[in-house]
Short mmCIF file of C-alpha atoms in Angstrom, two decimals:
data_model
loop_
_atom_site.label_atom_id
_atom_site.label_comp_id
_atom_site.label_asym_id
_atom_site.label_seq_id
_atom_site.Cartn_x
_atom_site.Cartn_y
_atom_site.Cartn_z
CA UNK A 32 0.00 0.00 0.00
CA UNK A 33 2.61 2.24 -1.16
CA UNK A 34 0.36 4.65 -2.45
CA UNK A 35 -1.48 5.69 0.59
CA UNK A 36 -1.69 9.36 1.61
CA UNK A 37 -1.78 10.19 5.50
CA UNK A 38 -3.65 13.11 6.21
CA UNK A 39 -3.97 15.32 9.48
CA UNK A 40 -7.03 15.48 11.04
CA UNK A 41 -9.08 16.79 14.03
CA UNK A 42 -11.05 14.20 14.83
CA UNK A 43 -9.96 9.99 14.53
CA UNK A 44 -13.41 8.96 13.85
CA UNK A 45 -14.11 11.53 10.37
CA UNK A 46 -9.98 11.20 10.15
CA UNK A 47 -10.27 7.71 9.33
CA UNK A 48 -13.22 7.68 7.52
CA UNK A 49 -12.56 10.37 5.06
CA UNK A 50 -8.84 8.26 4.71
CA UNK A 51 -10.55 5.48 3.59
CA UNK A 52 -12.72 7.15 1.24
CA UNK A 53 -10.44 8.85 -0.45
CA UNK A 54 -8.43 5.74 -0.60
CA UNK A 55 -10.90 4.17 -2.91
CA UNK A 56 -11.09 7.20 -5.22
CA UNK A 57 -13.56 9.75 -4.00
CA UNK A 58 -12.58 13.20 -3.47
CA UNK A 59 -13.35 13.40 0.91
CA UNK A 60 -12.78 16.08 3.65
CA UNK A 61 -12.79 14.91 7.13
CA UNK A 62 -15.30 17.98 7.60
CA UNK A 63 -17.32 16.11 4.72
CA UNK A 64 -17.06 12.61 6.66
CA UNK A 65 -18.17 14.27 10.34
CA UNK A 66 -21.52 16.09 8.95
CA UNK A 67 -22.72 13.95 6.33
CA UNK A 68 -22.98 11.50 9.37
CA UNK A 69 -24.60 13.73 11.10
CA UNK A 70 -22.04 13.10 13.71
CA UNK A 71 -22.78 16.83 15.93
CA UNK A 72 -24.64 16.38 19.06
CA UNK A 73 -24.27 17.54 23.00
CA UNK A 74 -25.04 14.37 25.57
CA UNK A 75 -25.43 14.71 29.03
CA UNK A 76 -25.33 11.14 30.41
CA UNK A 77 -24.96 11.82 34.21
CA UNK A 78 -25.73 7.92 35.00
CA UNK A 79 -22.57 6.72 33.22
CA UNK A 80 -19.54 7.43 35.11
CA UNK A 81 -16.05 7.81 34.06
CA UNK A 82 -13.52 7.97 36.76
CA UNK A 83 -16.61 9.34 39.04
CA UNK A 84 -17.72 11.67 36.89
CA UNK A 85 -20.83 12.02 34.25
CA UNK A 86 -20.46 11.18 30.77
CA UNK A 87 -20.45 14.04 28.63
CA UNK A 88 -19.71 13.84 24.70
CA UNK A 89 -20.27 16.54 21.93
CA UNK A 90 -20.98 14.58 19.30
CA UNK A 91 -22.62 11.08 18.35
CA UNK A 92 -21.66 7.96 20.12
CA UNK A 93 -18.75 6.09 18.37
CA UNK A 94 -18.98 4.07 15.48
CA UNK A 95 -21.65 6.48 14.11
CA UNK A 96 -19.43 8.55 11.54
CA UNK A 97 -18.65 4.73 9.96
CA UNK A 98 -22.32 3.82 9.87
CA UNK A 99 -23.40 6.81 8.79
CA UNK A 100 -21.50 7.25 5.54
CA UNK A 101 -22.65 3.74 4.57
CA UNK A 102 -25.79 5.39 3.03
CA UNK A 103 -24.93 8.70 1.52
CA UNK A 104 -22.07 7.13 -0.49
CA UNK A 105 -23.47 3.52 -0.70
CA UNK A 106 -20.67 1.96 0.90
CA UNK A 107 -20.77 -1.05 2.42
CA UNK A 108 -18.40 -1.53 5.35
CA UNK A 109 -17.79 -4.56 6.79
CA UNK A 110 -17.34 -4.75 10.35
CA UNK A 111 -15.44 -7.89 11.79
CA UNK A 112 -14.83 -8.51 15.79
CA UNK A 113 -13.03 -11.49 17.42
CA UNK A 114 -12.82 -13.65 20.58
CA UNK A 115 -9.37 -14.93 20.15
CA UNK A 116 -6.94 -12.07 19.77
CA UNK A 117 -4.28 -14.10 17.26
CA UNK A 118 -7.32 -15.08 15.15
CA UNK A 119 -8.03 -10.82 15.16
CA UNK A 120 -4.59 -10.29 14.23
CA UNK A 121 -4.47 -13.03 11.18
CA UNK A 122 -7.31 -11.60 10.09
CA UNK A 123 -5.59 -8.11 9.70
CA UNK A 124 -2.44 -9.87 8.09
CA UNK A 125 -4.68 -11.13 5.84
CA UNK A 126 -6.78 -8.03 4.60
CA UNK A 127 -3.29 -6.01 4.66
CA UNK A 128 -2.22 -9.14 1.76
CA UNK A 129 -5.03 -8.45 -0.47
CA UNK A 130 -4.48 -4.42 -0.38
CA UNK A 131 -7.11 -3.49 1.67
CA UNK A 132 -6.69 -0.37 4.34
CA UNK A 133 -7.95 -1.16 7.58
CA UNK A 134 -10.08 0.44 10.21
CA UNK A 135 -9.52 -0.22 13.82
CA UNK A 136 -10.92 0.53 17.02
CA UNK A 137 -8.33 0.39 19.88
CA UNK A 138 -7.18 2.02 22.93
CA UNK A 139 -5.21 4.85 23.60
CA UNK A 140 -3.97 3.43 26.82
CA UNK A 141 -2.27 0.97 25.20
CA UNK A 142 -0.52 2.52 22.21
CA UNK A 143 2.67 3.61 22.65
CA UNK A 144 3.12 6.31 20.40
CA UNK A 145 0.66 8.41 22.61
CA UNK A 146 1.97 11.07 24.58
CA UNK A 147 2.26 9.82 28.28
CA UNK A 148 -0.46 12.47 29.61
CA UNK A 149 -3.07 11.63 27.31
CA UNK A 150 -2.82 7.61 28.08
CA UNK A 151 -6.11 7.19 29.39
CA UNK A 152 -8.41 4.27 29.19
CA UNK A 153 -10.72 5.51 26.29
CA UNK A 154 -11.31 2.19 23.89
CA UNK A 155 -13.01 3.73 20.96
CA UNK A 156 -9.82 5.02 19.40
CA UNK A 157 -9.70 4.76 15.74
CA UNK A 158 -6.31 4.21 13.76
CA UNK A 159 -6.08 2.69 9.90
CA UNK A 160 -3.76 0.11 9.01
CA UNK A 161 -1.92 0.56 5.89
CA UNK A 162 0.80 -1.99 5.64
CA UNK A 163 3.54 -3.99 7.60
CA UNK A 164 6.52 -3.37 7.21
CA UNK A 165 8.22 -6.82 6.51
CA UNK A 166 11.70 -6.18 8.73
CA UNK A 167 10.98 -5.50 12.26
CA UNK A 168 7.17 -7.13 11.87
CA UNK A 169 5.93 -3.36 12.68
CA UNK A 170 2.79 -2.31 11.67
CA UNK A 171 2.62 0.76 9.96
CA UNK A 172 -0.67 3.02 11.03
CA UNK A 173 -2.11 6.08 9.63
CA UNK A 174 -3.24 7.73 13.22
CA UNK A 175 -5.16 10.97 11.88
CA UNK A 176 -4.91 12.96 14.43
CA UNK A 177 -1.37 12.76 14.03
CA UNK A 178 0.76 14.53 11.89
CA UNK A 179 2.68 11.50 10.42
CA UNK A 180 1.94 7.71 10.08
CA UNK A 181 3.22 5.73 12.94
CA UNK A 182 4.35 2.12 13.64
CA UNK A 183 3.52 -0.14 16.58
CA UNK A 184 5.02 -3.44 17.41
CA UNK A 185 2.36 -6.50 16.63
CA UNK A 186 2.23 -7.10 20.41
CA UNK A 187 1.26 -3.46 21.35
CA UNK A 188 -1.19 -3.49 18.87
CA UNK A 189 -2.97 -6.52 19.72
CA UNK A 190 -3.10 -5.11 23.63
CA UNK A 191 -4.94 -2.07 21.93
CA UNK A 192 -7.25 -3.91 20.18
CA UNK A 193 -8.35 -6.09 22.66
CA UNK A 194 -8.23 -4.49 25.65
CA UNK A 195 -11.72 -4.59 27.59
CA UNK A 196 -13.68 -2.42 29.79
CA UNK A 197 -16.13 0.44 29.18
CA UNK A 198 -16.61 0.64 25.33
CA UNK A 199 -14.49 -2.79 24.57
CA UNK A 200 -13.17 -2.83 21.13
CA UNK A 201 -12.71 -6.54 21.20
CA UNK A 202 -10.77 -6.22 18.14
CA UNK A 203 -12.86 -4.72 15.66
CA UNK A 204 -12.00 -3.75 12.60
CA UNK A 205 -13.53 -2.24 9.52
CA UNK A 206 -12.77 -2.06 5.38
CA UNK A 207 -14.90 -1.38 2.71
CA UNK A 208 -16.64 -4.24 0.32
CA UNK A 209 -16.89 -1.90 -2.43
CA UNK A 210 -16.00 1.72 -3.99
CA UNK A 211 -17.73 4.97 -2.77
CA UNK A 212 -19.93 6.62 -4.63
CA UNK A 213 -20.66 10.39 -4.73
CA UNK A 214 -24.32 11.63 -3.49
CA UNK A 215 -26.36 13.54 -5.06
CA UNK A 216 -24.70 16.66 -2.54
CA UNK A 217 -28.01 18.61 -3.61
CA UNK A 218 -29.67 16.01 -2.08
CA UNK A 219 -27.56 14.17 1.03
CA UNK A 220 -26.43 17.29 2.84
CA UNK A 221 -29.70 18.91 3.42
CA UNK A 222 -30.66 15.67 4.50
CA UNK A 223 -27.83 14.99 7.04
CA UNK A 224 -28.19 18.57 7.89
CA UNK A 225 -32.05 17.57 9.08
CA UNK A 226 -30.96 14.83 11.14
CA UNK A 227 -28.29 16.82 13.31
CA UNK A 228 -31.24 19.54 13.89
CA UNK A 229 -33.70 16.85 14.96
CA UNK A 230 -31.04 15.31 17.16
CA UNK A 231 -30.21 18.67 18.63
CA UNK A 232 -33.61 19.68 18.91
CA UNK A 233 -36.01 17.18 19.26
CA UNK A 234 -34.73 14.05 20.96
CA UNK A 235 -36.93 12.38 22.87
CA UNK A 236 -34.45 12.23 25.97
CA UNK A 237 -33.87 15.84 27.73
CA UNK A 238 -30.21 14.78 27.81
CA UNK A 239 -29.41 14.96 24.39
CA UNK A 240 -29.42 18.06 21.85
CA UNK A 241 -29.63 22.08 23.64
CA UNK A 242 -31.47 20.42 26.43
CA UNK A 243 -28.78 18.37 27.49
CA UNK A 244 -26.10 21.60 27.90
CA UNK A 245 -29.37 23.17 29.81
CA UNK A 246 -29.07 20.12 31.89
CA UNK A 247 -25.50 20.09 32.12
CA UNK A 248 -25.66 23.86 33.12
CA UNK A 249 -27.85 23.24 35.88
CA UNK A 250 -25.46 20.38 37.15
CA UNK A 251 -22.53 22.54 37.13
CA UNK A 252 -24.38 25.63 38.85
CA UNK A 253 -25.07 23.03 41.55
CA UNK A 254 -21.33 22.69 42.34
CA UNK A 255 -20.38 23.89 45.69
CA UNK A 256 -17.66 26.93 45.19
CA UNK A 257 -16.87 26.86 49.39
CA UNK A 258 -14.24 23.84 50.75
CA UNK A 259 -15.50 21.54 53.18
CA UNK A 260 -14.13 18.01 52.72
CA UNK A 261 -12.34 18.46 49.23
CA UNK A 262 -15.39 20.09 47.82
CA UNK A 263 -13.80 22.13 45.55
CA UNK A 264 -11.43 19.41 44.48
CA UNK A 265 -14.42 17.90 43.01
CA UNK A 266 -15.98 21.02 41.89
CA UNK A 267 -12.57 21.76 40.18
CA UNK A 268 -12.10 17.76 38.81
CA UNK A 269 -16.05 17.88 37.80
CA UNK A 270 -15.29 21.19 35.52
CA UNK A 271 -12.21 20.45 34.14
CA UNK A 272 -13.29 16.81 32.93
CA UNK A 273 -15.91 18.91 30.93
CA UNK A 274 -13.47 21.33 29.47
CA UNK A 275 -11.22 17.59 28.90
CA UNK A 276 -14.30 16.41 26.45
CA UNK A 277 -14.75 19.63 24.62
CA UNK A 278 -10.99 20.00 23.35
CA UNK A 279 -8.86 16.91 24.44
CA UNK A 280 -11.09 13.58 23.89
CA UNK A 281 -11.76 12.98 20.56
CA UNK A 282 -10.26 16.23 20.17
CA UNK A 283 -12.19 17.99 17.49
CA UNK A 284 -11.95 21.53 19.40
CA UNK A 285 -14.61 23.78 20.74
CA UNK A 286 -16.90 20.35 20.70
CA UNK A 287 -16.64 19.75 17.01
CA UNK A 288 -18.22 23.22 16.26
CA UNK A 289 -15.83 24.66 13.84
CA UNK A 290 -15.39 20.93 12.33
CA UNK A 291 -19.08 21.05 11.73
CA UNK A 292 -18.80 24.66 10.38
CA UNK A 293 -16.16 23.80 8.19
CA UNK A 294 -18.66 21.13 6.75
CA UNK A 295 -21.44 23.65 6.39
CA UNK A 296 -19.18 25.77 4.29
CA UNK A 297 -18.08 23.10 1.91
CA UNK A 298 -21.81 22.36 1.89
CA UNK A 299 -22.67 25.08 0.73
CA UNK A 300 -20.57 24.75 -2.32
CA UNK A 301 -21.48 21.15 -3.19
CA UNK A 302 -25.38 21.13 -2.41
CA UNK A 303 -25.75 25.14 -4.05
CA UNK A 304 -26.98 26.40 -1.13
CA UNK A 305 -25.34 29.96 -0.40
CA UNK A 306 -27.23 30.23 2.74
CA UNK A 307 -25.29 27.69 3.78
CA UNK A 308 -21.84 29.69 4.22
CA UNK A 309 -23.51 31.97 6.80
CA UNK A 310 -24.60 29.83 9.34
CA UNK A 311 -21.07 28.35 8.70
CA UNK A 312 -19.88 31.69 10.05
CA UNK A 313 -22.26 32.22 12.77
CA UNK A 314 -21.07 28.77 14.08
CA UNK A 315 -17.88 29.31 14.75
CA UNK A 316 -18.78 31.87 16.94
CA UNK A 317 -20.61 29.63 18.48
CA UNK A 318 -17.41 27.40 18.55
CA UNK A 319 -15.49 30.37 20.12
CA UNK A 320 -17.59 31.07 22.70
CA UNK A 321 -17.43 26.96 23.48
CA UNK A 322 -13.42 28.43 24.07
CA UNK A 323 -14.29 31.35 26.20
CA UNK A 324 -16.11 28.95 28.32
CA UNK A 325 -13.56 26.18 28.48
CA UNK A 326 -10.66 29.03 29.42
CA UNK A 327 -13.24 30.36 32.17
CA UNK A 328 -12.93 27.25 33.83
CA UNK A 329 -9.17 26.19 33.32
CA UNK A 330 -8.61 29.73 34.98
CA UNK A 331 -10.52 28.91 37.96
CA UNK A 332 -9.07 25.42 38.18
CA UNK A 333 -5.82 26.84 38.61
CA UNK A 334 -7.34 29.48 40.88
CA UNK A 335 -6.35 31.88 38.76
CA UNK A 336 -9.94 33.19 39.04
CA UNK A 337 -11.89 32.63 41.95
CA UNK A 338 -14.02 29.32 41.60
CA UNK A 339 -17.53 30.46 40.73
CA UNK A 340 -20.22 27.54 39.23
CA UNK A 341 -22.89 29.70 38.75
CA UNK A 342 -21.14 31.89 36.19
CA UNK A 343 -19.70 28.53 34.62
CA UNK A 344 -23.41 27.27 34.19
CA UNK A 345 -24.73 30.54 32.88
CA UNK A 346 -22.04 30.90 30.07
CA UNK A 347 -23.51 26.53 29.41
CA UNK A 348 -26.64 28.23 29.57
CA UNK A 349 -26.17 30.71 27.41
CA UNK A 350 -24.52 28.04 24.44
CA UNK A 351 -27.76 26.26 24.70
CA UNK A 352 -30.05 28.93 24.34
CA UNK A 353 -27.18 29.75 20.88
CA UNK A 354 -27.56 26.36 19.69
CA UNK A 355 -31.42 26.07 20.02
CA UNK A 356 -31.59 29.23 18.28
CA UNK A 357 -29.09 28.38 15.68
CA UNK A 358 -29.90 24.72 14.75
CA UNK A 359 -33.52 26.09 14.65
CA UNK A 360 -32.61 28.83 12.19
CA UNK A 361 -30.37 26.44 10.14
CA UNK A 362 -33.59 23.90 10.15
CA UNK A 363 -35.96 26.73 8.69
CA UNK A 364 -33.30 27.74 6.00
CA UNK A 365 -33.35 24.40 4.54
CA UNK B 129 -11.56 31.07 15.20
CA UNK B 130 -9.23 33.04 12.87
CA UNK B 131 -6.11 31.11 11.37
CA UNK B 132 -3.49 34.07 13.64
CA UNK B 133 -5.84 33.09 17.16
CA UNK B 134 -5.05 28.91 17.01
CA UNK B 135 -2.82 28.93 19.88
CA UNK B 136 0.46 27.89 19.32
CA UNK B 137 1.53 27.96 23.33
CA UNK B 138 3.79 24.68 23.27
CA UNK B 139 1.32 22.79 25.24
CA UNK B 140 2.89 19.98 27.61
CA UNK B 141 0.91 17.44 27.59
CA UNK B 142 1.01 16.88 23.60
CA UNK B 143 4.45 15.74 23.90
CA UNK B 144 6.02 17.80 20.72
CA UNK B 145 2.69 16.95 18.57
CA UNK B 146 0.63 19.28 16.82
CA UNK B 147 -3.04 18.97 17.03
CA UNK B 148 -5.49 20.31 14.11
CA UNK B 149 -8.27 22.25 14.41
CA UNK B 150 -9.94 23.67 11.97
CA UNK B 151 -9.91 28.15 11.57
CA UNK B 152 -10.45 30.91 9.35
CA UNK B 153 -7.69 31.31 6.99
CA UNK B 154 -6.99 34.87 5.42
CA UNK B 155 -9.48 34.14 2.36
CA UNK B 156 -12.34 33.81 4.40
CA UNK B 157 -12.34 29.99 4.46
CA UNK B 158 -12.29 27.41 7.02
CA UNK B 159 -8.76 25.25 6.58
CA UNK B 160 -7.03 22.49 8.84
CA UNK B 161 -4.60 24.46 11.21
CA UNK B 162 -1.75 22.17 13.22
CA UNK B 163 -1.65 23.58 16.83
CA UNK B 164 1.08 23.50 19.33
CA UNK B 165 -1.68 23.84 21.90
CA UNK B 166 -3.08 25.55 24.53
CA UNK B 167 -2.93 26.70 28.21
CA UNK B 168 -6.52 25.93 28.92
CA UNK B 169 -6.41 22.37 27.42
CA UNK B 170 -3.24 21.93 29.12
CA UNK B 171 -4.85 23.17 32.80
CA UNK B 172 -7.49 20.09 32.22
CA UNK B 173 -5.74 17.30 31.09
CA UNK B 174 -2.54 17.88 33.46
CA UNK B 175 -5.16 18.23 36.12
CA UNK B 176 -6.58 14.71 35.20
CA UNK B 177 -3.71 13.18 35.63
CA UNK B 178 -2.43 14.92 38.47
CA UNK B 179 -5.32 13.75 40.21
CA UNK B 180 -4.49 10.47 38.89
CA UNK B 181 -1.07 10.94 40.57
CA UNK B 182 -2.02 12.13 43.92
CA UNK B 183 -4.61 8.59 43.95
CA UNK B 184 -1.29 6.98 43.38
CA UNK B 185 1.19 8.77 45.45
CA UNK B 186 -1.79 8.43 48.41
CA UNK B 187 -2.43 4.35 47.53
CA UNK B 188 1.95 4.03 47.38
CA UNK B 189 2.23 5.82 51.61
CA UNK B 190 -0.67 3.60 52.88
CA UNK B 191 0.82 0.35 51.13
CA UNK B 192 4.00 1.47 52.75
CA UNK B 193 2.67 1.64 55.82
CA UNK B 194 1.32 -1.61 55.50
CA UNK B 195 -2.82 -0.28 55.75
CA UNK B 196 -3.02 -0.65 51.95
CA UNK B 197 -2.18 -2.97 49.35
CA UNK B 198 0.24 -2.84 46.27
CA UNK B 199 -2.68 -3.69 44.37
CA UNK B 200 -4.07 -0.38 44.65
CA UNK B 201 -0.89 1.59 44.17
CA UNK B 202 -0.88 0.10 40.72
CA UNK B 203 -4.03 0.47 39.63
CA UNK B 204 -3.99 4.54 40.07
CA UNK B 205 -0.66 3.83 38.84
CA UNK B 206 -2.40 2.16 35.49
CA UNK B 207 -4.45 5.32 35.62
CA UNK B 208 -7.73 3.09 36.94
CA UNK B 209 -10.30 3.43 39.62
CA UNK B 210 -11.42 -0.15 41.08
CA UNK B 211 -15.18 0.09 39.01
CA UNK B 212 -12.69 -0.13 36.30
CA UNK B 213 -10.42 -2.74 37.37
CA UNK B 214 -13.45 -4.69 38.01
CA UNK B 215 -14.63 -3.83 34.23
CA UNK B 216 -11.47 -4.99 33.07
CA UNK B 217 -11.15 -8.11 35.08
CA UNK B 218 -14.51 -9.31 34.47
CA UNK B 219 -14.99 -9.14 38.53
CA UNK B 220 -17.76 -8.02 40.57
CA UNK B 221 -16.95 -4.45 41.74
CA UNK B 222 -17.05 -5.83 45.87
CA UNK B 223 -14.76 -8.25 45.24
CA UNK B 224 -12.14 -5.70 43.37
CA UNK B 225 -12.57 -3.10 46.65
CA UNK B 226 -12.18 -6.06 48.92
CA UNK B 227 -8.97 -7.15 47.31
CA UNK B 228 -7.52 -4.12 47.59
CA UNK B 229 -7.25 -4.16 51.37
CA UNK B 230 -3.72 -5.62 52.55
CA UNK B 231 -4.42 -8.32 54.31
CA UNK B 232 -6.86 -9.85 51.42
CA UNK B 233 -4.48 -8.85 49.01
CA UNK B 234 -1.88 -10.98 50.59
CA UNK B 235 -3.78 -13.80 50.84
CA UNK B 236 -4.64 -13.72 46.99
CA UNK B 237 -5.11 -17.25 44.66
CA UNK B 238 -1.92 -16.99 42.03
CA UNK B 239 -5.10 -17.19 39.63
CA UNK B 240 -6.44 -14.40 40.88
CA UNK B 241 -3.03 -12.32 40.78
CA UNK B 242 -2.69 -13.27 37.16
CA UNK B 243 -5.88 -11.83 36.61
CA UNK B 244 -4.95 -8.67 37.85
CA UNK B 245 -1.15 -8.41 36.42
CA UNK B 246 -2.46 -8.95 32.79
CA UNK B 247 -5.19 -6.30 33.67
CA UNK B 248 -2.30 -4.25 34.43
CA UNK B 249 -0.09 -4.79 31.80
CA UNK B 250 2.50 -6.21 34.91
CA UNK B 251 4.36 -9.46 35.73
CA UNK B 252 3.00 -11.31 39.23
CA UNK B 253 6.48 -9.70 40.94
CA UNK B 254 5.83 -6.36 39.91
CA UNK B 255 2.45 -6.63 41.21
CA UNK B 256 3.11 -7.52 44.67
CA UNK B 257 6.04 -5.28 44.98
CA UNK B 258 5.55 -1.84 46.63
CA UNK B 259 8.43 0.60 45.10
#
């Protein structure tokens, strides 16, 4: 697979799917990749715990940017997952010998090439797999939000792949049966468009969409700002995990708001729909003010400013009230 | 976010990468941008894993002192909490907490210690050694 082109991207998910796309000979931004799967949402999941604290994602569960380009471009992905890790690795060997690039969902724990402080046990990682390099054994992986491919040893990888827990890989990995084909754009953007304003809007749980940063808001103005008993250790630990989703996990920055802007723009080209470019704009405003809030609360983290919830959950407040008013907007312009 | 406001501050925890995020380049349109990083992400995820390091640092005195096991020091040490562990190990959550107490710990099946070491990514001496 000589001929395979790594490309930086924001977001691993859209990174590798756009990679793979492109691969098989269809022109593909990773802005393209994260909106035609409707892939933009807020969840508030306050049940789910992570290291003691709610689960909070700004954008669709995992696996959805895969699924959700199966339609627009009528590809058919094949999704494979195995008990016995060696089986899971043959298997790869095997798809790398017939030329295929390969999807996989590992975790960032386990891969080496990670920088030491962002090792933490999140399992839905997506890398591709473009070869193996026949020396050392190594595998050679395009990691998009990387700047250059990387390798990883066969035994590292397999510990990736397989390691369990919340969100278990258990191997998986992913290729496509057959060629992309372009949409109708005219067509399959407005379309995707629709979906991410019902999600945002309407879903039927109040934990999803602008209601779940109103939720979120409240649950943050709720945090005590006075010590007693390492209060404001938790207080601190509950807002910065927030802040850690937004712009570290999954990365994607200011919660995928300028990636999805950047997809509204190039929408606007491909579907002919001017109107299109200036809700682009008026979202990444929205995006920066995602920024203003996240460097609000890294400031009072490091006590920099004085700890103070309630303003936290009023600036939350305040991007709800933006994104009900702008996915609403976006949803009439259609 | 204009292309001249990505921040570019060096962050520490990327280790040397470059992130991308996606700004407003000097024609008007949105382009890929590699970042260096910046101070606010680096606040959040150096306080993760500060707190991380405390759990350990905390876990590593009381094993010391004998009123807590190494067990413990090395899961904070694998960057886990014990609901995790548990996850990981396929054991029920009581049992994990319970095994982390010393004297439980000490009496541990070899089974059981295997379970735990390739939860941990350890060999069995590692895991029963306090450093």
């Amino acid at each position: 697979m000589a001929d395979f082109q790594h490309q930086h991207a924001s977001h691993c998910e859209s990174g590798v799917m756009s990679a793979i796309v492109r691969h098989y000979g269809l022109p593909f931004s990773e802005p393209m990749a994260f909106g035609l799967a409707s892939a933009l949402s807020f969840a508030w999941l306050p049940f789910v715990k992570l290291g003691g604290l709610p689960l909070v994602a700004y954008r669709m569960p995992p696996k959805a940017i895969i699924r959700g380009l199966r339609k627009p471009l009528a590809l058919d992905m094949r999704f494979e997952t195995f008990r016995d890790p060696a089986r899971g690795m043959a298997r790869l060997d095997e798809l790398l010998a017939q030329g295929k690039v390969v999807g996989l969902q590992t975790s960032v724990f386990w891969l080496p090439y990670m920088p030491e402080d962002l090792r933490f046990h999140f399992n839905a990682h997506n890398v591709l797999v473009y070869g193996r390099d026949a020396a050392s054994g190594d595998y050679l992986l395009s990691d998009p939000v990387f700047e250059h491919p990387v390798r990883c040893t066969a035994e590292d990888l397999s510990r990736a792949r397989f390691a369990r827990g919340v969100l278990a890989p258990k191997g998986l990995l992913y290729y496509p049966a057959n060629r992309p084909s372009a949409p109708d754009w005219g067509k399959a953007i407005p379309a995707a468009i629709r979906k991410t304003e019902r999600i945002m809007l309407k879903a039927p749980l109040p934990l999803i969409g602008a209601r779940g940063i109103e939720r979120a808001a409240r649950a943050v103005g709720r945090l005590p700002a006075q010590d007693k008993d390492g209060d404001v250790r938790h207080s601190k630990l509950f807002i910065g995990h927030l802040v850690r989703m937004q712009e570290e996990i999954g990365t994607g920055g200011a919660g995928f708001r300028y990636l999805y802007a950047s997809f509204l723009e190039e929408g606007a080209e491909l579907a002919q729909r001017p109107a299109l470019k200036e809700f682009s704009g008026r979202l990444v405003e929205i995006g920066d003010r995602w920024r203003e809030f996240a460097l609000a609360a890294a400031r009072m983290i490091r006590d920099r400013d004085p700890l103070d919830p309630p303003r936290l959950a009023a600036m939350l407040s305040e991007r709800a009230a933006e994104e009900r008013a702008f996915f609403t907007d976006l949803g009439r312009a259609l | 976010m204009d292309i001249d406001d990505v921040p570019q501050e060096g962050n520490r925890s990327l280790g040397g990468h470059r992130k991308a995020l996606y700004a407003r380049g000097a024609d008007g349109q949105l382009a890929l941008v590699p970042s260096r990083g910046w101070e606010a992400e680096e606040i959040v995820t150096r306080q993760a894993v500060e707190e991380l390091d405390r759990l350990a640092a905390e876990a590593q005195e009381r094993a010391r002192a004998g009123t807590g096991s190494a067990l413990e020091y090395h899961m904070y040490k694998a960057r886990m909490d014990s609901l995790m562990l548990a996850q990981v190990t396929r054991l029920w959550h009581w049992r994990v907490r319970r095994h982390l107490r010393p004297e439980v710990f000490r009496r541990l099946r070899p089974a059981l210690l295997a379970r735990y070491a390739e939860a941990l990514g350890l060999d069995l001496a590692t895991l029963t050694r306090i450093p």
